[in-house]
C-alpha positions as a printed NumPy array, in Angstrom:
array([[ 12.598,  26.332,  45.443],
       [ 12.015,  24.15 ,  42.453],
       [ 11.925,  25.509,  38.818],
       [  9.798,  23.713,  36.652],
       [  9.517,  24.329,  32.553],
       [  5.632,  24.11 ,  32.345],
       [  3.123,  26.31 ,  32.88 ],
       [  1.497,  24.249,  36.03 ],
       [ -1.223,  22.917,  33.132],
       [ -2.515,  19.385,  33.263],
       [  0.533,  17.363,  31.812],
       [  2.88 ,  19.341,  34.853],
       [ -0.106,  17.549,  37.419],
       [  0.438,  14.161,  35.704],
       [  4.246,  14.769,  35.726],
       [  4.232,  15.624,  39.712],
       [  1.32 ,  12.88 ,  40.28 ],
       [  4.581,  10.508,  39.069],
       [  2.733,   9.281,  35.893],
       [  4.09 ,   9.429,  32.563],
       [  2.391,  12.409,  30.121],
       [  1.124,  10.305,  26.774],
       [  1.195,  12.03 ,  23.669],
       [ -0.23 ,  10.869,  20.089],
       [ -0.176,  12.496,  16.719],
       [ -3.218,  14.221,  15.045],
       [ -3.365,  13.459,  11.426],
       [ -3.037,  16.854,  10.817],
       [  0.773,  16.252,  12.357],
       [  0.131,  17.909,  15.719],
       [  1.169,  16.179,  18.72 ],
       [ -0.914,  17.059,  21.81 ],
       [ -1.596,  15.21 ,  24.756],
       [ -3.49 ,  12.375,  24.781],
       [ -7.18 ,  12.121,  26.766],
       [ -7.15 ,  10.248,  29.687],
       [ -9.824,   7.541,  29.491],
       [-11.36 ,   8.051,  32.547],
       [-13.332,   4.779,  33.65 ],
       [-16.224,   6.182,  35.718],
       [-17.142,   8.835,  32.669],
       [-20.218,   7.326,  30.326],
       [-18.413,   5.948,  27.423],
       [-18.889,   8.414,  23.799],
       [-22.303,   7.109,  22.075],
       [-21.805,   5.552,  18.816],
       [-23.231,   6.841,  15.617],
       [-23.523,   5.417,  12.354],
       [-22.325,   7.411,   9.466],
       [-23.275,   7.48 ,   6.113],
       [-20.365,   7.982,   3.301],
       [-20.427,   7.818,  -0.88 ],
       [-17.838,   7.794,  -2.287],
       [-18.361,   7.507,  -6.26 ],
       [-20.81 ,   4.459,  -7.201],
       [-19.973,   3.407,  -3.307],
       [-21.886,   3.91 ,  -0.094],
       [-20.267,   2.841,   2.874],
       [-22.141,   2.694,   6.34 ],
       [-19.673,   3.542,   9.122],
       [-19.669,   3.395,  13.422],
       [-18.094,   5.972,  15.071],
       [-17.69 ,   7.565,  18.494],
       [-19.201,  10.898,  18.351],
       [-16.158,  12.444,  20.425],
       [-13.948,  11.264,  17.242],
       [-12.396,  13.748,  14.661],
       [-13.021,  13.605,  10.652],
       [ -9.29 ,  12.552,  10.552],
       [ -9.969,   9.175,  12.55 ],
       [-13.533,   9.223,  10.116],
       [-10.886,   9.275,   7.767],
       [ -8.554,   6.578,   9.215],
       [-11.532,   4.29 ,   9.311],
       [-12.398,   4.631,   5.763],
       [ -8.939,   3.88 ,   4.709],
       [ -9.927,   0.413,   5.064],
       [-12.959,   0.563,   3.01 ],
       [-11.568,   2.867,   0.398],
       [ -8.409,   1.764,   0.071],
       [ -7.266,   5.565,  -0.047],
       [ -5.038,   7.006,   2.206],
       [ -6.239,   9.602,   4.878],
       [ -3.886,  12.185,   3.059],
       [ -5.665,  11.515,  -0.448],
       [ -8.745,  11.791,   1.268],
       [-11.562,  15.063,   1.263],
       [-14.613,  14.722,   3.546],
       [-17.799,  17.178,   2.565],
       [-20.389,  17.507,   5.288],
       [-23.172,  19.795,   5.073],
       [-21.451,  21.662,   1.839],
       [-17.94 ,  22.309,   3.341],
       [-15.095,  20.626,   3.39 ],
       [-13.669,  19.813,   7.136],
       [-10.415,  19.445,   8.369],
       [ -8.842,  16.543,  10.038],
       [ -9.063,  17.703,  13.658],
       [-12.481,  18.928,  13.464],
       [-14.839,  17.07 ,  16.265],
       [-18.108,  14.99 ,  14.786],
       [-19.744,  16.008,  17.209],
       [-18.818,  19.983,  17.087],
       [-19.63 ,  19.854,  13.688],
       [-23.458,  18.713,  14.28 ],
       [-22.662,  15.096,  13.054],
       [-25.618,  12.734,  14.261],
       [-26.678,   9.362,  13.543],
       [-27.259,   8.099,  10.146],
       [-25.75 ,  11.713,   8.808],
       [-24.65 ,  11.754,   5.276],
       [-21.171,  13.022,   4.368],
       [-19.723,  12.85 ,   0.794],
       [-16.043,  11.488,   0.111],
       [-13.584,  12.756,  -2.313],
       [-10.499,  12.287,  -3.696],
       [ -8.027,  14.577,  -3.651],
       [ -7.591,  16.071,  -7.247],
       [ -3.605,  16.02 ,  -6.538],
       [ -3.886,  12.345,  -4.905],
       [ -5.341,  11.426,  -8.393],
       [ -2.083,  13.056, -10.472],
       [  0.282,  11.639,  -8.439],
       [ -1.584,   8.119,  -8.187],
       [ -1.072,   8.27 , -12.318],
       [  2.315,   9.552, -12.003],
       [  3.159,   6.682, -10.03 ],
       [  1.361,   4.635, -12.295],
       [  3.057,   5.452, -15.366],
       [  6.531,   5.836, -13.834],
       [  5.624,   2.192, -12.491],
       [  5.18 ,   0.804, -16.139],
       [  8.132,   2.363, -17.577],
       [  9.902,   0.641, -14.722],
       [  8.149,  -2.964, -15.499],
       [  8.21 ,  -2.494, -18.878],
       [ 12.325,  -2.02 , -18.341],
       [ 13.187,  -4.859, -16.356],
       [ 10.834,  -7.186, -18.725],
       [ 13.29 ,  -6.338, -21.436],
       [ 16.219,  -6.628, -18.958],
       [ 14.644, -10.818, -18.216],
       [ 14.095, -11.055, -22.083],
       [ 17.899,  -9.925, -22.62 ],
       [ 19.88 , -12.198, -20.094],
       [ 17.309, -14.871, -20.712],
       [ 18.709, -14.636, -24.478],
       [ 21.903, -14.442, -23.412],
       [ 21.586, -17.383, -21.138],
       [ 20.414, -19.437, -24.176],
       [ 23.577, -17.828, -26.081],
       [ 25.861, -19.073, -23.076],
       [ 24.486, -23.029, -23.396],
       [ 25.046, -22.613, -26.766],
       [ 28.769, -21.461, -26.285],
       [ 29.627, -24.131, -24.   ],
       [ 28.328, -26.484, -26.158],
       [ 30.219, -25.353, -29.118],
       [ 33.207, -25.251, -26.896],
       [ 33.008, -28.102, -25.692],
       [ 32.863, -29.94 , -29.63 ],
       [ 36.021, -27.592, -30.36 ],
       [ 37.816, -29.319, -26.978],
       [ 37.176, -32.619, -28.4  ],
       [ 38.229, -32.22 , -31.673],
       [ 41.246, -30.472, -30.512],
       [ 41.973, -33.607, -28.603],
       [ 41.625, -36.293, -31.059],
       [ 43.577, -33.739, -33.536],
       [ 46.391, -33.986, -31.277],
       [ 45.719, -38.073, -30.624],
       [ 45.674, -38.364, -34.111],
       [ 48.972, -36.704, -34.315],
       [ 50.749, -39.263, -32.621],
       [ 49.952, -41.886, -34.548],
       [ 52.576, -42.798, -37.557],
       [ 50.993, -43.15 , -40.768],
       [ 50.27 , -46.013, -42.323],
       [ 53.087, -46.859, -44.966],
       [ 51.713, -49.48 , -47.776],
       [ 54.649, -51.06 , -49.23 ],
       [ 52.977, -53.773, -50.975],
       [ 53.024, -54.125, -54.748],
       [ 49.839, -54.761, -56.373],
       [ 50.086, -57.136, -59.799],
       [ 47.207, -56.748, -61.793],
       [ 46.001, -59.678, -63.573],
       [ 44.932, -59.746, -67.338],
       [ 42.32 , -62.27 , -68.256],
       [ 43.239, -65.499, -70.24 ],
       [ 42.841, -64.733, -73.795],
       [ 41.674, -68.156, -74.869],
       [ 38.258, -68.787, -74.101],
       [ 36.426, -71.628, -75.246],
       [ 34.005, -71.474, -77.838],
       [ 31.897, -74.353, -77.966],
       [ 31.004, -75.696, -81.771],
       [ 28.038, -76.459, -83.537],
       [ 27.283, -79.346, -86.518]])
């Protein structure tokens, strides 16, 4: 007799049937079992959804059998926010991620209202300001060794002046000094001169 851990549900048929179970993750974080597409089934009509968000309307297609959380995936995209900053108001209420479009009464051309998430937004500055303290840091930290590049050119330079005149203080050194031994007359002018005479 063979002892299996399931419950004989769908995933144990899959499992015995020798095919491998498939699992995905809700955006809620659930895992559950994935849907099998099955190919002779009528493929989930599309319907156009209508979003604003702010100053911004956004026209998006969607398989009815989809969840606000893929809605949500979808508008990422658009939006630019990420499914976990985002809040999705249909009819008045706010639904959750693994709530079905179609469940909800979601048809085509219905209007739904996006939001961000109040804590999304506090973070987002957080972020932001933490961000430009950073920045602002390392700008100093480039204007620093920058000047202290500048500094080091400037050392070598000087160095190098202080090498050379340490050199030809040491060449000049060597060299005996000049010994004049010469005596120098001096010469006093005649003390005649000639005066030239008048009648």
């Amino acid at each position: 007799m063979r002892r299996t851990g399931s419950d004989g549900g769908p995933a144990a048929e899959l499992e015995e049937a020798g095919r491998e179970v498939e699992w995905e993750m809700r955006p809620g974080g659930m895992l559950v079992q994935k849907r099998p597409a099955d190919p002779g089934a009528a493929a989930a009509p599309e319907v156009r959804v209508r979003i604003s968000y702010g100053p911004a309307r956004y026209e998006v297609s969607v398989s009815s059998l989809a969840t606000f959380g893929e809605l949500k995936k979808l508008l990422t995209a658009e939006t630019g926010l990420q499914p976990g900053e985002q809040r999705l108001m249909y009819r008045g209420k706010e639904r959750r991620d693994g709530e079905y479009l179609d469940l909800c009464g979601v048809k085509n051309l219905s209007k739904m209202v996006l939001v961000q998430d109040p804590t999304s937004l506090e973070r987002r500055y957080v972020e932001m300001r933490r961000n430009a303290r950073i920045h602002s840091a390392q700008r100093t930290i480039s204007d620093v060794s920058l000047e202290v590049d500048k500094l080091a050119d400037q050392a070598k330079r000087v160095q190098k002046c202080v090498e050379i005149l340490d050199v030809l203080k040491i060449s000049n050194a060597r060299l005996n000094p000049v010994v004049i031994t010469t005596k120098w007359e001096i010469f006093d002018p005649p003390t005649t001169t000639r005066w030239e005479f008048f009648d």
